[in-house]
Amino acid sequence: MTTRSDVLVWAQGVVKRKAAPAHQLLEIAADASLDDAQEAFHKIARVAHPDLHRATLAADELELVTTAYARAAAAYQELRNQRSPSRVRTARESDPGPRVLPPTVQVPYSAAPNKAVTVPDAAPSNSAQAMNSKALVYYRKAELCLRRGELTGAVLQLKLAIASDPRSTLLRSALAEVEAEILKLR
Amino acid sequence: MSVALGIDLGTTNSVAAIATPTGVEFILGARGERVHPSVVAFPASGGVVAGTDAKRYRLSEPHNVIHSAKRFIGQNMRAPLVQLALTGVRYNVVEGQNQQPIVALRDRRMTMPEISSHVLLHLKRAAERQLGTQVKDAVITVPANFTDAQRQATKEAGRLAGLEVLRLINEPTAAALAYGFGRDRNQIIAVFDFGGGTFDVSILKINGEVFEVLASEGDFFLGGDDLDRAVAEYLAAECQRSLGVDPRPHAGLMMKLMMGAEAIKIHLSDNDAAEGEIEGLDLPTGVGKLGFAMTRAQLDDLIAGYVQRTMNVTRMVLAAADIDPHMVSEVLCVGGSTRIPLVRRRLAEIFAREPNIAINPDEVVAQGAAIQAGSLTGNLSAGTGVAARDAVATVGHSPLARGGVTLPEIAARRPVLMDVNPATLSIHTAGGYIERLLDKNAPIPIERTRIFTTSRDNQTRVEIDCCRGEARRYTENEPLGTLLLDGLAPKPRGDLKIEVQFRVDADGILHVRASDQTSGRHQEATLQVIGAPVDKP
């Protein structure tokens, strides 16, 4: 790894092996010591540190080298964490599954289905908040009916929803729209 | 051929330098001074004055003199430490857009980067005068524990001054570079940086031309100013006892006492006792003077608590780097406060060796920045005969000369700096906990990707809350901002794979990218952090 193209070949190799274990990115044995890992990373830095190439590489090439170097840095950090118990650790790399993001404040799933029949799509993200939870259940069922094209079923569900939350203007306008749709089809 | 300036933008003072073939050349002020106060004055008579000349207005128009801007730059106005720092300034600071602190002065409102840009512009103009060429590029140093927002704000200050900031480097790293470059020795060194306003300590491994920071730790609000305040409090009590006037409510009097305290502290670094009087005190009873007598032991008592804090941090950083004190072969002292004998004595106790004081603690950081600037641009300014003469004194005790290495070798073998990520970066997960993505003290630039998933059925958007800090609960860390990814396909909970990528660039600034593996939608952001500068106040 001495010339410009060698650095690019190395960088492409690292970027391609995204899921490879840390020691492979540093090109050392799986049981290599912390000193070996450090020496390997320093060797990479001497040749491939992006600072050394900012004048000679094109922007996209530099981005590639930076990405590869940044991933090698993460691999080195991972090995450091494994081999030095006193360090503060990040999450174990061998996690069983992905971590769960917190639910968003908004009530999930309120996007309007895009079917032949138009549904009230007035501010879909707010529509769910414009009614109480019981009404929301019926509203969801109405949405399902609409998606299947069962307009009368939707009317029934919407009426049940209105019964649960008589003050919701959104439900009333939704019902009016669906009824208008039925009239049009006749 | 452009010249790249290395700038140590300090809380109280700034230094600028360039790398030349014979060594590092300092940028001199109008009076030949190398150290430029980081002070900007907007005198009532109009105009803007920066540097040494601005300091003159400190007594006559204290409300128009902006100092210590570094304590506020990129900070959230509501942060408790900022509120504390506000008690130490006499100019008016108000809360602006995005909770950033804004200097309000007569009819002007200025952001902190704007204030700092005047200091940088002052240095840039001085450099252009001295070198006779245009200066466009700069490497600016920041404390190792500067946050994302503080780094972005510092870059912004450079941009406002018409400088392209090639790189922000950490101050201790710059010091290590100035010390260790060209020695070709493998060693572990400690850099103890105790300046006017901040304190940090770093452990580095030098391996040929590779400079790897192993760990760095600091206290952002601890510096020589705090020591001055401790001494000034003592003088205030003295004033009340002997003159019967309590100066504490009088800001002007306290300012005078602070200046006196600084002079006493500096005198006691070289002498065992200080005795004299502070004249020109504007007492309610007329102009008076305050006699004082203080021994070094008395001073040590007053500042012992602060010095103890620095030593605690030093022990912490040694532990974080997995280094025993005896493995450290050199302890570098940076920053004016390391001239205090008590500090040096305590450092010698920890490391069982005398700290290295051969380098000039005020100038070594700018030297390192200049070397890095020369290395990044790949060319060295020829410098001028005039200031090179001045530089000789520095080169005399600079390792650059001692090692017999001159800078042109940089072009062939350039130093590789591996700085560290200053704080753990994480994202909020369900249940109020965090998932760490990037460790504190990990080498930068670094990039790491983790897969996350949704917690509710049919969730169509996720908010990715990013934070920095070492606590396990999200709310106990410092929030950095939120990235929104929407338009997700409705799926049962846990089915979506959301890839979150964190990258910290070589300047220490975080870039976040989130993408939905199924739909391929992605969102990208350099976080707009609370307190960070926005376009206009």
XYZ file of C-alpha atoms in Angstrom:
723
model
C 0.000 0.000 0.000
C 2.150 2.820 -1.125
C 0.810 4.422 -4.225
C -2.419 6.264 -4.771
C -4.126 3.377 -6.530
C -3.045 0.926 -3.818
C -4.787 3.087 -1.232
C -7.941 3.119 -3.347
C -7.852 -0.652 -3.755
C -7.475 -1.052 -0.008
C -10.336 1.364 0.642
C -12.649 -0.444 -1.764
C -11.828 -3.714 -0.066
C -12.690 -2.348 3.363
C -15.912 -0.724 2.234
C -17.004 -3.912 0.479
C -16.419 -6.049 3.568
C -18.899 -4.111 5.643
C -19.990 -7.041 7.764
C -16.511 -8.487 8.246
C -15.261 -8.943 11.805
C -12.990 -6.251 13.170
C -9.771 -8.231 13.021
C -10.258 -8.903 9.315
C -10.574 -5.216 8.522
C -7.261 -4.654 10.290
C -5.816 -7.734 8.565
C -4.689 -9.424 11.759
C -5.380 -12.803 13.330
C -8.555 -13.285 15.343
C -6.543 -13.784 18.541
C -4.085 -10.937 17.933
C -3.096 -8.885 20.955
C -3.965 -5.263 21.665
C -0.438 -4.235 20.658
C -0.815 -6.053 17.339
C -4.106 -4.260 16.724
C -2.536 -0.920 17.529
C 0.431 -1.582 15.278
C -1.880 -2.678 12.453
C -4.016 0.431 12.786
C -0.983 2.709 12.879
C 0.250 1.019 9.714
C -3.064 1.828 8.055
C -2.956 5.411 9.347
C 0.534 6.014 7.959
C -0.652 5.159 4.476
C -4.364 5.761 4.351
C -5.157 8.584 6.767
C -7.381 10.887 4.702
C -5.255 13.914 5.639
C -2.412 12.488 3.613
C -4.514 12.400 0.471
C -6.541 15.577 0.513
C -4.366 17.218 -2.112
C -4.005 14.254 -4.439
C -7.379 12.482 -4.567
C -10.602 13.568 -6.215
C -13.513 14.340 -3.892
C -15.299 11.004 -4.355
C -12.059 9.064 -3.997
C -11.234 10.952 -0.825
C -14.708 10.148 0.514
C -14.069 6.467 -0.175
C -10.725 6.535 1.630
C -12.259 8.470 4.544
C -15.086 5.959 4.866
C -12.684 3.030 4.800
C -10.378 4.666 7.331
C -13.315 5.559 9.595
C -14.506 1.940 9.526
C -11.026 0.663 10.270
C -10.989 3.070 13.228
C -14.243 1.561 14.485
C -12.769 -1.919 14.104
C -9.704 -0.885 16.091
C -11.907 0.620 18.801
C -13.919 -2.590 18.971
C -10.771 -4.664 19.458
C -9.559 -2.243 22.104
C -12.826 -2.648 23.987
C -12.632 -6.429 23.782
C -9.053 -6.657 24.905
C -9.006 -4.069 27.614
C -11.681 -4.738 30.222
C -11.304 -1.434 32.029
C -12.484 0.592 29.080
C -16.016 1.841 28.857
C -17.693 -0.403 26.361
C -20.114 0.224 23.603
C -22.776 -2.367 23.013
C -21.527 -5.832 22.289
C -21.027 -6.397 18.606
C -22.588 -9.839 18.805
C -25.967 -8.488 19.788
C -28.782 -10.973 19.305
C -31.016 -8.505 17.500
C -31.518 -4.888 16.643
C -32.310 -2.402 19.387
C -35.747 -0.866 19.523
C -36.260 2.816 18.902
C -38.711 4.584 21.199
C -42.224 5.064 19.850
C -42.836 8.481 18.374
C -45.228 10.789 20.181
C -47.722 10.578 17.372
C -50.083 7.589 17.292
C -48.581 5.248 14.742
C -50.050 4.321 11.388
C -52.288 7.038 10.196
C -51.268 7.271 6.587
C -54.218 7.374 4.228
C -54.458 4.356 1.985
C -54.221 5.281 -1.655
C -57.081 3.293 -3.126
C -59.629 4.100 -5.777
C -61.924 5.475 -3.158
C -60.684 8.638 -1.605
C -60.683 8.789 2.121
C -60.489 11.960 4.104
C -56.829 12.652 3.969
C -56.947 15.954 5.758
C -53.718 16.073 7.692
C -53.323 12.351 8.120
C -50.804 12.695 10.899
C -53.294 14.672 12.999
C -56.430 12.756 12.101
C -55.744 10.055 14.626
C -55.448 12.578 17.408
C -58.764 14.155 16.508
C -60.794 11.381 18.119
C -60.734 9.229 21.211
C -59.182 5.803 21.250
C -62.423 3.857 20.976
C -63.454 5.861 17.934
C -59.988 5.303 16.501
C -60.552 1.533 16.505
C -63.713 1.941 14.411
C -61.972 4.479 12.201
C -59.218 1.983 11.483
C -61.807 -0.651 10.629
C -63.456 1.858 8.304
C -60.130 2.401 6.613
C -59.747 -1.347 6.124
C -63.218 -1.531 4.586
C -62.394 1.304 2.222
C -59.266 -0.428 1.137
C -61.261 -3.527 0.307
C -63.789 -1.320 -1.491
C -66.621 -2.101 0.979
C -68.161 1.315 1.132
C -71.253 0.390 3.128
C -69.104 -1.400 5.674
C -67.037 1.754 5.986
C -70.176 3.809 6.567
C -71.208 1.468 9.369
C -67.792 1.614 11.037
C -67.703 5.383 10.751
C -71.149 5.653 12.319
C -69.993 3.468 15.193
C -66.943 5.704 15.510
C -69.120 8.804 15.651
C -71.245 7.140 18.315
C -68.093 6.666 20.400
C -66.858 10.193 19.849
C -69.750 12.448 18.818
C -67.649 15.616 18.963
C -65.108 14.612 16.329
C -65.635 16.797 13.267
C -63.128 14.740 11.372
C -65.261 11.605 11.644
C -68.333 13.467 10.483
C -66.584 14.881 7.447
C -65.171 11.439 6.697
C -68.662 9.955 6.801
C -69.968 12.726 4.549
C -67.222 12.063 2.027
C -67.828 8.338 1.927
C -71.589 8.849 1.560
C -70.967 11.295 -1.279
C -68.783 8.658 -2.886
C -71.606 6.104 -2.665
C -74.045 8.548 -4.279
C -71.587 9.235 -7.082
C -71.195 5.502 -7.815
C -74.932 5.083 -8.035
C 1.078 29.711 -3.071
C -1.146 30.135 -0.113
C -0.064 30.299 3.467
C -1.869 28.362 6.160
C -1.926 29.862 9.609
C -1.862 27.834 12.810
C -4.023 29.550 15.412
C -4.360 28.871 19.114
C -7.662 30.641 19.788
C -7.625 30.866 23.550
C -10.096 32.004 26.180
C -7.885 34.858 27.306
C -5.104 34.986 24.725
C -4.523 33.830 21.170
C -1.321 33.011 19.327
C -0.800 32.521 15.595
C 2.156 31.014 13.788
C 3.237 29.619 10.443
C 5.593 26.793 9.618
C 8.674 27.891 7.721
C 11.658 25.869 6.552
C 13.698 27.047 9.517
C 11.115 26.498 12.191
C 7.924 28.048 13.381
C 7.495 31.773 12.974
C 5.109 33.681 15.193
C 2.746 36.391 14.057
C 3.565 39.578 15.911
C 1.228 42.350 16.970
C 1.756 46.034 16.357
C 4.056 46.228 19.402
C 5.969 43.090 18.575
C 3.969 40.940 20.984
C 3.437 37.265 20.228
C 0.484 36.799 22.500
C -2.703 38.544 21.415
C -5.480 39.003 23.977
C -8.730 37.379 22.802
C -10.520 40.615 23.500
C -12.746 42.649 21.207
C -13.756 46.202 22.089
C -16.550 48.231 20.548
C -15.619 51.643 21.960
C -18.219 54.362 22.299
C -16.231 56.379 19.757
C -17.091 53.745 17.144
C -15.264 51.020 15.283
C -13.999 47.640 16.371
C -10.692 47.050 18.138
C -9.236 43.601 18.767
C -6.127 42.283 20.491
C -3.817 44.225 22.772
C -5.409 47.561 21.922
C -8.840 46.303 22.936
C -7.622 45.466 26.421
C -7.039 49.172 27.092
C -10.786 49.769 27.172
C -11.292 47.203 29.897
C -11.261 49.782 32.687
C -12.751 52.797 30.931
C -15.625 51.080 29.077
C -16.005 47.603 30.587
C -19.469 47.182 29.064
C -18.093 47.537 25.558
C -15.236 45.074 25.925
C -16.009 41.477 25.046
C -13.628 38.949 26.530
C -13.809 35.199 27.249
C -16.090 34.651 24.231
C -14.707 31.126 24.112
C -16.637 30.348 27.278
C -19.909 31.010 25.452
C -19.212 29.963 21.882
C -21.474 27.141 20.755
C -23.053 26.906 24.186
C -26.630 26.770 25.266
C -27.501 29.994 27.066
C -29.456 28.015 29.659
C -26.638 25.654 30.586
C -25.801 26.112 34.276
C -22.103 26.568 33.577
C -22.869 29.310 31.093
C -24.994 31.064 33.679
C -22.056 30.767 36.056
C -19.657 32.200 33.485
C -22.050 35.099 32.914
C -21.451 36.262 36.459
C -17.825 36.896 35.499
C -18.476 39.268 32.591
C -19.621 42.851 32.499
C -20.960 43.044 28.981
C -24.563 42.220 28.264
C -25.423 38.731 27.051
C -28.992 37.846 26.050
C -30.632 34.698 24.771
C -31.067 34.604 21.030
C -32.602 32.215 18.551
C -32.002 28.518 19.251
C -31.016 29.396 22.836
C -27.655 30.708 21.759
C -26.013 33.456 23.784
C -25.935 36.799 22.004
C -23.893 39.854 22.926
C -26.156 42.894 23.101
C -24.212 46.099 22.893
C -25.866 49.447 22.268
C -27.931 48.790 19.131
C -25.851 45.825 17.980
C -26.550 42.139 18.531
C -23.708 39.780 17.786
C -23.311 36.021 17.987
C -20.324 34.547 19.791
C -18.778 33.299 16.506
C -18.979 36.883 15.268
C -17.054 38.074 18.318
C -14.400 35.398 17.886
C -14.174 36.166 14.181
C -12.908 39.651 15.078
C -10.043 38.062 17.012
C -9.289 35.756 14.084
C -9.509 38.620 11.615
C -7.058 40.580 13.751
C -4.592 37.672 13.581
C -5.194 37.184 9.859
C -4.469 40.862 9.138
C -1.368 40.827 11.327
C -0.146 37.754 9.449
C -0.823 39.349 6.075
C 1.087 42.472 7.141
C 4.007 40.418 8.371
C 4.229 37.981 5.467
C 3.170 40.298 2.684
C 0.860 37.669 1.186
C -2.767 36.777 1.486
C -3.716 34.296 4.177
C -6.710 32.130 3.345
C -6.340 28.864 5.265
C -5.998 28.085 8.927
C -5.802 25.281 11.427
C -7.489 26.311 14.665
C -7.036 24.551 17.982
C -9.886 23.819 20.395
C -9.912 22.245 23.864
C -10.059 18.472 23.665
C -13.418 18.386 25.431
C -15.113 20.901 23.133
C -18.538 19.685 22.029
C -19.926 19.344 18.568
C -21.670 22.704 18.757
C -18.587 24.444 20.067
C -16.522 23.013 17.219
C -19.087 24.030 14.622
C -19.250 27.511 16.111
C -15.459 27.817 16.035
C -15.436 26.817 12.374
C -18.144 29.386 11.766
C -15.968 32.055 13.410
C -13.154 31.154 11.029
C -15.482 31.383 8.057
C -16.740 34.802 9.160
C -13.135 35.997 9.369
C -12.592 34.914 5.767
C -10.491 31.878 6.648
C -10.974 28.393 5.357
C -10.603 26.199 8.426
C -8.623 23.228 7.142
C -8.911 21.445 10.433
C -9.772 21.875 14.061
C -7.239 20.086 16.240
C -7.292 19.522 19.951
C -4.939 21.735 21.916
C -3.079 18.968 23.760
C -2.600 17.121 20.477
C -1.121 20.230 18.923
C 1.237 20.575 21.876
C 2.327 16.968 21.518
C 2.933 17.503 17.818
C 5.136 20.526 18.488
C 7.027 18.568 21.105
C 7.311 15.184 19.495
C 7.496 15.761 15.784
C 10.750 14.653 14.259
C 12.047 12.886 17.351
C 11.403 9.512 15.836
C 10.960 7.891 19.173
C 8.267 5.585 20.365
C 6.994 6.892 23.647
C 3.962 7.686 25.716
C 3.527 11.272 26.801
C 1.054 13.183 28.918
C -0.035 16.706 28.046
C -1.284 18.744 30.967
C -3.054 21.802 29.591
C -4.075 24.281 32.264
C -4.852 27.571 30.589
C -6.709 30.757 31.401
C -10.197 29.340 31.053
C -10.071 25.601 30.460
C -8.245 22.570 31.676
C -7.625 19.253 30.006
C -5.142 16.451 30.112
C -4.366 13.924 27.386
C -2.294 10.789 27.072
C -0.680 10.206 23.677
C 1.318 7.461 22.091
C 3.918 8.644 19.619
C 4.911 5.930 17.175
C 7.253 7.442 14.606
C 5.166 9.992 12.741
C 1.895 8.657 14.133
C 0.438 10.611 17.055
C -2.361 8.653 18.650
C -4.374 10.179 21.458
C -5.183 7.323 23.843
C -7.468 9.280 26.135
C -8.384 12.826 26.904
C -10.356 14.297 29.755
C -10.986 17.771 31.032
C -12.926 20.322 32.958
C -14.283 22.978 30.683
C -14.761 25.571 33.390
C -11.511 25.482 35.275
C -8.632 27.782 34.560
C -6.343 30.547 35.660
C -9.327 32.888 35.889
C -10.719 30.762 38.712
C -7.426 30.996 40.562
C -7.443 34.784 40.089
C -10.950 34.917 41.480
C -9.884 32.964 44.559
C -7.079 35.441 45.184
C -9.362 38.404 44.443
C -11.828 37.133 47.055
C -8.998 37.138 49.560
C -8.064 40.684 48.548
C -11.713 41.743 48.866
C -11.812 40.458 52.434
C -8.545 42.287 53.040
C -10.068 45.446 51.591
C -13.082 45.196 53.872
C -10.866 44.647 56.904
C -8.365 47.433 56.343
C -10.389 50.011 54.399
C -13.845 49.219 55.736
C -15.313 48.897 52.234
C -16.792 45.701 50.871
C -15.793 45.778 47.178
C -17.864 42.749 46.156
C -20.964 44.652 44.998
C -18.793 47.083 43.001
C -17.946 45.435 39.687
C -15.321 48.037 38.795
C -13.478 47.536 42.066
C -13.578 43.772 41.726
C -12.175 44.041 38.208
C -9.264 46.016 39.605
C -8.754 43.429 42.330
C -8.862 40.617 39.755
C -6.105 42.313 37.790
C -4.124 42.745 40.994
C -4.724 39.109 41.891
C -3.401 37.968 38.518
C -0.241 40.033 39.005
C 0.291 38.597 42.513
C -0.238 35.043 41.263
C 2.299 35.521 38.483
C 4.810 37.137 40.851
C 4.496 34.263 43.301
C 5.365 31.745 40.589
C 8.938 33.013 40.699
C 9.132 34.495 44.202
C 8.350 33.304 47.673
C 6.461 36.398 48.740
C 4.607 39.314 47.196
C 4.140 42.605 48.911
C 2.895 45.953 47.711
C -0.239 47.937 47.138
C -2.969 48.101 44.569
C -3.431 51.751 43.639
C -6.176 53.712 41.997
C -9.056 51.947 43.718
C -12.253 53.859 43.082
C -13.671 53.576 46.600
C -16.943 55.233 47.611
C -14.821 57.358 49.951
C -12.553 58.532 47.158
C -9.599 57.073 45.305
C -7.606 54.823 47.622
C -5.083 52.046 47.683
C -4.944 48.610 49.234
C -1.776 47.207 50.738
C -1.226 43.466 50.560
C 1.328 40.894 51.571
C 1.088 37.279 50.502
C 3.458 34.357 50.651
C 3.551 31.479 48.208
C 2.260 29.156 50.928
C -0.777 31.383 51.380
C -1.440 31.339 47.637
C -1.100 27.554 47.609
C -3.755 27.342 50.311
C -6.133 29.522 48.327
C -5.846 27.530 45.111
C -5.299 24.030 46.547
C -8.888 22.943 45.845
C -8.675 23.836 42.157
C -5.298 22.158 41.775
C -6.668 19.030 43.442
C -9.422 18.889 40.825
C -6.864 18.910 38.014
C -4.984 16.056 39.660
C -8.164 13.999 40.026
C -8.843 14.419 36.318
C -5.253 13.405 35.559
C -5.673 10.145 37.483
C -8.964 9.507 35.654
C -7.408 9.931 32.228
C -4.538 7.594 33.090
C -7.084 4.968 34.041
C -9.095 5.548 30.866
C -5.968 5.099 28.733
C -4.912 1.955 30.623
C -1.550 3.516 31.331
C 0.488 3.379 34.518
C 2.099 6.697 35.444
C 5.569 5.159 35.188
C 4.992 4.284 31.507
C 4.766 7.986 30.695
C 8.155 9.196 29.548
C 7.378 12.892 29.324
C 4.864 15.250 30.913
C 4.307 18.372 28.828
C 3.022 21.509 30.485
C 0.806 23.732 28.379
C -1.003 26.902 29.390
C 0.070 29.705 31.676
C -1.322 28.154 34.850
C 1.262 25.364 34.670
C 3.859 27.953 35.710
C 2.504 27.759 39.256
C 4.980 25.796 41.387
C 2.223 23.967 43.291
C 0.833 22.581 40.019
C 4.256 21.355 38.928
C 4.956 19.828 42.316
C 1.703 17.874 42.359
C 2.271 16.704 38.783
C 5.736 15.473 39.720
C 4.167 13.500 42.572
C 1.739 11.691 40.273
C 4.201 10.830 37.514
C 7.313 10.491 39.672
C 9.182 12.699 37.235
C 9.635 16.422 36.782
C 7.283 17.841 34.144
C 8.854 19.205 30.981
C 8.888 22.972 31.213
C 11.476 23.625 28.537
C 8.813 24.495 26.018
C 7.000 27.785 26.294
C 3.557 26.829 27.575
C 1.874 29.820 25.931
C 3.232 29.166 22.470
C 3.526 25.431 22.027
C -0.095 24.937 20.951
C 0.150 27.468 18.131
C 3.423 25.838 17.084
C 1.694 22.491 16.748
C -1.179 24.059 14.830
C 1.311 25.663 12.433
C 3.051 22.333 11.843
C -0.287 20.678 11.123
C -1.290 23.540 8.822
C 1.968 23.203 6.909
C 1.471 19.473 6.714
C -2.113 19.702 5.444
C -1.319 22.206 2.714
C 1.891 20.400 1.938
C 3.803 23.612 1.537
C 5.757 25.883 3.796
C 5.871 29.600 3.717
C 9.327 31.019 3.194
C 8.580 33.384 6.041
C 10.226 36.744 6.380
C 13.687 37.560 7.506
C 12.307 39.994 10.044
C 10.191 37.766 12.188
C 12.397 34.755 11.669
C 14.914 36.680 13.693
C 12.313 36.902 16.377
C 11.512 33.249 16.045
C 15.062 32.293 16.871
C 14.418 32.757 20.562
C 11.609 30.232 20.411
C 13.450 27.844 18.193
C 16.184 27.955 20.808
C 14.015 26.029 23.206
C 11.904 24.348 20.613
C 12.366 20.654 20.051
C 12.241 21.392 16.352
C 15.706 22.840 16.508
C 17.003 20.602 19.233
C 16.230 17.446 17.347
C 18.116 18.875 14.395
C 15.056 18.371 12.247
C 13.874 21.125 10.002
C 10.404 21.323 8.647
C 10.897 20.562 4.966
C 10.992 16.916 5.932
C 7.321 17.234 6.691
C 6.649 17.242 2.988
C 8.254 13.839 2.704
C 7.123 12.343 5.998
C 4.077 14.114 7.269
C 2.808 13.615 10.786
C -0.408 11.643 11.126
C -2.642 12.909 13.895
C -5.160 10.565 15.406
C -7.360 12.671 17.603
C -10.177 11.307 19.729
C -13.911 11.600 19.979
C -14.475 13.784 23.057
C -17.642 12.156 24.435
C -19.715 9.024 24.002
C -22.374 9.473 21.317
C -25.572 7.502 21.612
C -29.178 7.321 20.548
C -32.368 7.028 22.539
C -33.923 3.562 22.639
C -37.262 2.361 23.957
C -37.558 2.509 27.714
C -35.587 5.703 28.118
C -32.160 4.091 27.852
C -29.454 4.754 25.312
C -27.509 2.692 22.849
C -23.889 3.780 22.577
C -22.700 4.115 19.020
C -19.341 5.785 19.357
C -17.121 5.647 22.412
C -15.465 8.505 24.144
C -11.750 8.439 23.291
C -12.261 6.428 20.088
C -9.947 7.527 17.246
C -11.454 9.905 14.691
C -12.489 9.987 11.899
C -14.666 7.010 12.792
C -17.858 5.543 11.409
C -20.174 2.978 12.892
C -23.530 1.605 11.844
C -26.144 -0.125 13.950
C -29.520 -1.590 13.053
C -32.590 -0.478 14.976
C -36.238 -1.354 14.702
C -39.659 0.016 15.552
C -41.490 -0.492 18.838
C -45.078 -0.294 17.590
C -47.019 -2.068 14.908
C -47.459 -0.081 11.722
C -45.196 2.727 12.808
C -44.598 4.923 9.774
C -42.034 7.279 11.202
C -39.254 7.144 13.721
C -37.488 9.894 15.560
C -33.836 9.266 16.232
C -32.773 11.275 19.269
C -29.014 11.671 19.494
C -27.182 12.569 22.657
C -23.683 12.832 24.099
C -22.569 11.818 27.555
C -21.688 8.850 29.672
C -24.969 8.240 31.530
C -27.118 5.207 30.727
C -30.409 7.057 30.701
C -31.222 9.332 27.806
C -32.480 12.203 29.922
C -29.245 12.348 31.897
C -27.203 13.014 28.773
C -26.875 16.134 26.707
C -29.354 16.076 23.798
C -27.784 16.777 20.409
C -30.795 16.795 18.158
C -33.331 14.571 16.479
C -33.328 13.032 13.055
C -36.730 12.197 11.592
C -37.234 9.292 9.236
C -40.768 8.998 7.879
C -42.657 7.378 5.077
C -41.884 3.935 6.445
C -43.983 1.042 5.190
C -46.478 -0.054 7.879
C -45.161 -3.317 9.301
C -45.538 -5.235 12.544
C -43.216 -3.983 15.251
C -39.671 -5.284 15.050
C -39.909 -6.069 11.343
C -38.377 -2.885 10.008
C -34.639 -2.581 9.824
C -33.523 0.971 10.326
C -29.853 1.531 9.798
C -28.358 4.396 11.773
C -24.891 5.523 10.859
C -22.804 7.804 13.049
C -19.702 9.386 11.666
C -17.428 11.755 13.535
C -15.195 13.581 11.083
C -11.594 14.599 11.685
C -12.769 17.898 13.186
C -14.782 16.015 15.808
C -18.148 16.939 14.320
C -20.935 14.351 14.235
C -22.833 13.440 11.062
C -25.854 11.170 11.370
C -27.522 9.184 8.618
C -30.553 6.966 8.954
C -32.008 4.708 6.316
C -34.821 2.228 6.053
C -33.392 -0.972 4.614
C -36.668 -2.038 2.951
C -37.701 1.147 1.188
C -34.218 2.600 0.851
C -35.395 5.981 2.134
C -32.744 7.884 3.958
C -32.278 11.039 5.960
C -29.002 12.727 6.613
C -28.048 15.475 8.986
C -25.209 17.299 10.540
C -26.975 17.924 13.757
C -28.213 21.410 14.365
C -27.474 21.570 18.016
C -29.260 23.703 20.540
C -27.124 26.729 21.249
C -25.270 26.400 17.968
C -25.153 29.462 15.790
C -27.995 30.021 13.386
C -27.798 32.361 10.461
C -28.634 35.550 12.290
C -29.282 36.416 15.915
